[in-house]
Structures are given as structure tokens and as C-alpha cells.
Amino acid sequence: MKQNTESRRKHASRRRPIVLGAAAVAVAGAIAIPVLAQASQDTPPADAALQRAFSAAAQEYKVPESVLMAVAYQQSGWETHRGKHSASGGFGPMHLTDVTPEMVADGAAGMAGRRDVDRLAKSDAQHTLRTAAELTGLSVSKLRNDPSANIRGGAALLASYQKEAEAKSSDDPGEWYAAVARYSQSHERRGAAAFADRTFATLKQGAARKTSEGQSVKLATDKSVAPDRTQLDQLKLSVAKSTETECPPTLNCAFVPAHPSNGQVADRPANGTKIDQIVIHDTEGSYESAISVFQTPGSSSAHYVMRSSDGAITQMVPTKDLAYHAGNYVTNMHSIGIEHEGFAAHGASWYNETQYQTTAELVKYLSKRFDIPLDRQHIVGHDNVVAPSSSLASGTHWDPGPAWDWEHFMKLLGSPLPSRHGVGEVGSAVTIAPGFSRNEQTVQVCPSDDPTGATPECTAVSKAANFVYLRTEPKADAPLFGDQAIHPGAPGTDRISDWGSTAQAGQQFVVAGKQGDWTAIWFSGSKVWFHNPGSRNTTTASGVTIVTPASDAPVKVYGTSYPDAAEVPAPLSPSTQAPLSMYTVPAGQAYVSTAAPRQTTDYFPAATDKVIFGAKKMYTIQYGHRTSLVYEADVTAKRSFNHGH
């Protein structure tokens, strides 16, 4: 495969959250299915290297082996990742963190172009790998790349935390509660306790699995362990104020705070920052693992996490505050994020009716509070959010994926897509509406698309889907359109994670041509075609705003909407506003605007909740599978009233 495609897959595997990170994904699968593979008593020595490493490190630093293994299980599912870091900057089975400003910019905060990334990457909690290097005398490189060294570093950290908590070194795992809580790096009592409780629950029930590198690891059951929770007092952790949940009274909703580093305290919308979108995500892991990740410093967060089995909700960030969920800081400024327990590759088996109905009730409640329109232009998927910079465009997330039934969900919101199918004349707008249950599409699901481990090799799967494929010509054997960020100059693919060649239910585009059973639309700077016999995959879109270039020059497309540098007063540092290099709107093309133009905006929390508004305005347009931004002055806008055929 081409290098840019591999880059996208690498980022997709590290997602959430949004993309949970690679370590978090491993944890997610491990927690969702506690025993993934039984380890044999006669494990071949080559397959037991990781098990031996835990034993040796525990003995060297006088940490109970079961405690060391349970902590690693919670942090990584015992995966080594061989020098690759998670989305929260963690390396190896012990998830030793070494966060760089680049990781912050590339993560769920979406801070590309912002001046405060250096400050956010500096806290001690973001650099436990450096501390482990000092404790062990091992190099930073070795701790990143050598699993045995990484485990030694984690053991050294646990031993140091035991000493800091003034707890005696003991063979009794229950006497290590404070050290385990401290390993969470949470400065808040409930977050630290939640991590410790999950770790000791794993220790009690035991676990066994074979890692992706073929290492068989087993943690024996120890139902007799009795964690000493009174030790938590020795850590002198802060206690978050009791926070009322922001949920309809009919829902089962509790508040558990995300780590403060995974968002920003604000005062939306009172500070002038309009909340005008709700972003739907999936966790790529279990409900509990998502909550755990959001409590890990330097990671990500969402305002709400939704459990699959019964629709229980954990709110983790107040709606007035920014959660780092969308991978784009501007989107984070103006949106609320809802995570759903599940896996995009297996969406239909996780996105059940309980989740749909509970989420719909929550979304309607939020819509009423913040005056958010209940349409597909304001209720979006994470896969519809544009990257904040050119360098990040290939790695953007694709959740909740093609199995989220948008048409059913919008009906539950009381805003169903029009039922009368049709397509208007060239230049008019259409809404994609293929009908989920009757719209069977074939996709390739590969191991990197499926963190559950249930896909050992790339497999063609036919299933109900929320999209139509887009082709370069009006015929079934024509190449799929390849998005410029993923496949520059090359066709797209039918990979489930390849969002670039699909138009999704509820999205609106301008008709660019019609030929037989095929309809063309303007899409990502190109004219693309989809099969539309009898107009069964579209409805006409009336009353929408269509924008076209105001001159013969191509219009620059952006992923952010920051004020000009001259509009930001000293001593505040302006964010960088740069166009997405691979995208433009050529002369003669037209796109649907998803909302009225909005003033450019930036937020400076360190300056006492300072919001800066620029004089220029930008339209959000449905540019491709994702939305993008164009300056109001660069386009001409008109309302389209189309009654269709």
C-alpha cells in the first residue's frame, strides 16, 4: 500500500480518543474480554519472555509481581508496541509517558497551529519515562524500545511511589493500593481511586492473553487480595467539587471527572463561544476503558460516555468546558462530544437500540439547551470533522464508521430525512439518503481496522451501511475516488476505514451531472459519480445555501477558523491559520454550506477565559466526506430552493 495510506492506518489504530491510543485500544480489548487466550503451563520459553520480564523486574524492585502485571494489564493489555507511542504519549507495556508538543498537536486536542502546546506537554505526569530513566539508569531509548527495560522502569516507578506514600514495602499486594493509585498520574482522588480499583479487580479475577507479538502472559486469580483503600489519604489528592450531571432526568447518568489536562475550563456559551455541534464517536474499546483513558493525564476526553448494554451514561466534562475529543481545537471549542462503547468495524453488534434511543434523548436535551439544530449538518460523526492542518489530514478518525444508522438516529431525534426520493437539475442540492437496511455495501476489514483481534486477515464483508461509494466515472467498474490526503493521484479503496471515497447519509452536495442511473456531485474538489437508480439514494434538498468561488481563482480550504494575528492583542500569542494544502474549491464548482458564516474565534484559557473574535467570517461547507472552512469573502452564496423530480 502507499505510504500515505499506511500513515492513515497508523493514526486510525491510535485513535480516540477519539481515537483511543494504541495502548488504550489494547486495554479496551482486554477489559471487554478479560480472558483473551489461555496461557499454557508448558509455555515455550520463547513465548514466555514477557512473563519472565515481569518476574525479574518485580524481584529487582521488590514489587509484588501480581501488582506489576495488573498495572501493566490496565495500561496496555501487556502489548509492547515496540517503540510506538499511544495517543497519550505512552510507551511499552507499562505505558511510560514522554509527551512532546507534536503529540499534543496531533492528539485529540487538535492543537496544530496553537502556541500553548509547549506548556501542555511540560507537566511531570507527561514524562514518567524520564523519571523511570533516572530511577533505573537506563536510557530513554531503551525504555521506549525494549519491553523488558520498560517493565523494569514501571517497577521502579511503583517502588518509588510506595516510598513516597510512606507505605511499607510488602509482599502483600493489598498494601500497594496507594502506589497503584499514584501510578494513574491523576491528581484527583476519584480518578486515582478508580484506576486502583480497576487494577485490583483485575488482580482478583486474573487474566491471560496472547499478545500481538505471540507472547503468552498469565496473571493468576487472587480472590484473597484485600486492597487497603485507607492508604489513599496519604497521597493528599484533590477532591473535585460535586458536579451535577447535565442529562435528562429519565437517563441513568453519573459524573466522573476526566483528568484536567484532557480539556480546558471555560464558560461556554456565556463567554460568547457558541456551541453549535454535537459529535458522535465510538470508543474502540469498553465503556470502562474509555473512562480510564479519559482520567489519564495527557490523553483525551469527551463530555459523555455511553454504555452499550444498557445506555448508562458517564459525564466526564461539564458542557461549559472544552473536552479534547474531536482532534480539531476549533471543533472542540464549538461542540459537545459523546463517546459510544463499541468498535466501528463491528458497529451493528454494538450500536443497539438502547444506545440509539438513549443518545437521541440526550442529544435532544442538549439541542434544546444550546439551540443546536437537529440536522446532519450539526449532529455529526467524528469521521465528518476536518483535520486542523495539512500534516494531520491523512490520519483523521473514521468513527463511528459506516454501521452507525444515521437515518434511524435522525428519525429518533424527530428530524427524519425526507422520505420522497429524487434528484434535481444540475446546480441543485441533494441529500444522500440510501436507506440503511436496504443499502448493503461490501467493505474490506483488515486487522488494523479491528482492535478486538477478531479479524486475523483482511476480509470482505457485506453489510448494511450508511454510505454510497463514489467513483471517477459513471460506471460500476470505474476506480473509486481517492481523497487527496490519503491517495494523492491514486484511486480510493473499499477499506472500511477509507472514508475518502464515500458520501454519507444526511450529507448534502450540489449536483454536477446526471447520466442514466448515475448522479455526479462536486466532492473534495472533483466531480464524482454514484449509482442512483430511480434516485433511490437521494432526496432533493431545498432551502440550503450553496457557495461558489467569487472569482476564477481556486478558493483556499481550511481546517481551522482563527482570527488574523493582528487581531490578537499582546501579550496573547495568536494561533497559526493556514490552508489545507491538498484541497481547494476550483472555479465552476459548488458546495453546500452547513451553517451561516461564523466569526473567526480563538480561546485563551490562561488569560482568564479570554475569547478573541476576528472581523472575518468563514463558511463551513460539506466539502467531501468531511466538512471544511472557506472565507466568506472568497465565495458567493445563494439560497437554493429545489422541489426536485
CSV table of C-alpha atoms in Angstrom, one decimal, residues 49 64 80 83 112 122 153 156 208 220 236 283 377 408 418-419 428 430 435 443 460 551 607 614 622 633:
chain,number,residue,atom,x,y,z
A,49,ALA,CA,9.9,-13.7,27.6
A,64,PRO,CA,4.6,-7.9,44.1
A,80,THR,CA,4.7,-3.8,23.8
A,83,GLY,CA,8.8,2.0,20.3
A,112,ALA,CA,-2.0,22.3,15.4
A,122,LYS,CA,5.5,20.0,30.2
A,153,GLY,CA,11.1,1.2,34.5
A,156,ALA,CA,11.0,1.3,39.6
A,208,ALA,CA,-4.5,-14.4,30.4
A,220,ALA,CA,-3.2,-15.9,38.3
A,236,LYS,CA,-3.2,14.1,49.6
A,283,THR,CA,-14.6,4.3,22.0
A,377,GLN,CA,-25.0,19.5,9.5
A,408,HIS,CA,-32.7,5.9,12.1
A,418,PRO,CA,-37.2,13.4,3.6
A,419,SER,CA,-38.9,10.2,2.5
A,428,SER,CA,-29.3,22.0,-7.3
A,430,VAL,CA,-29.3,16.7,-2.9
A,435,GLY,CA,-31.8,3.7,3.4
A,443,VAL,CA,-16.0,-3.4,2.6
A,460,ALA,CA,-14.5,-8.8,2.5
A,551,SER,CA,-13.6,34.7,-8.9
A,607,ALA,CA,-5.8,34.7,30.1
A,614,GLY,CA,-11.9,38.3,14.4
A,622,GLN,CA,-19.7,19.9,3.1
A,633,ALA,CA,-15.1,37.0,1.2
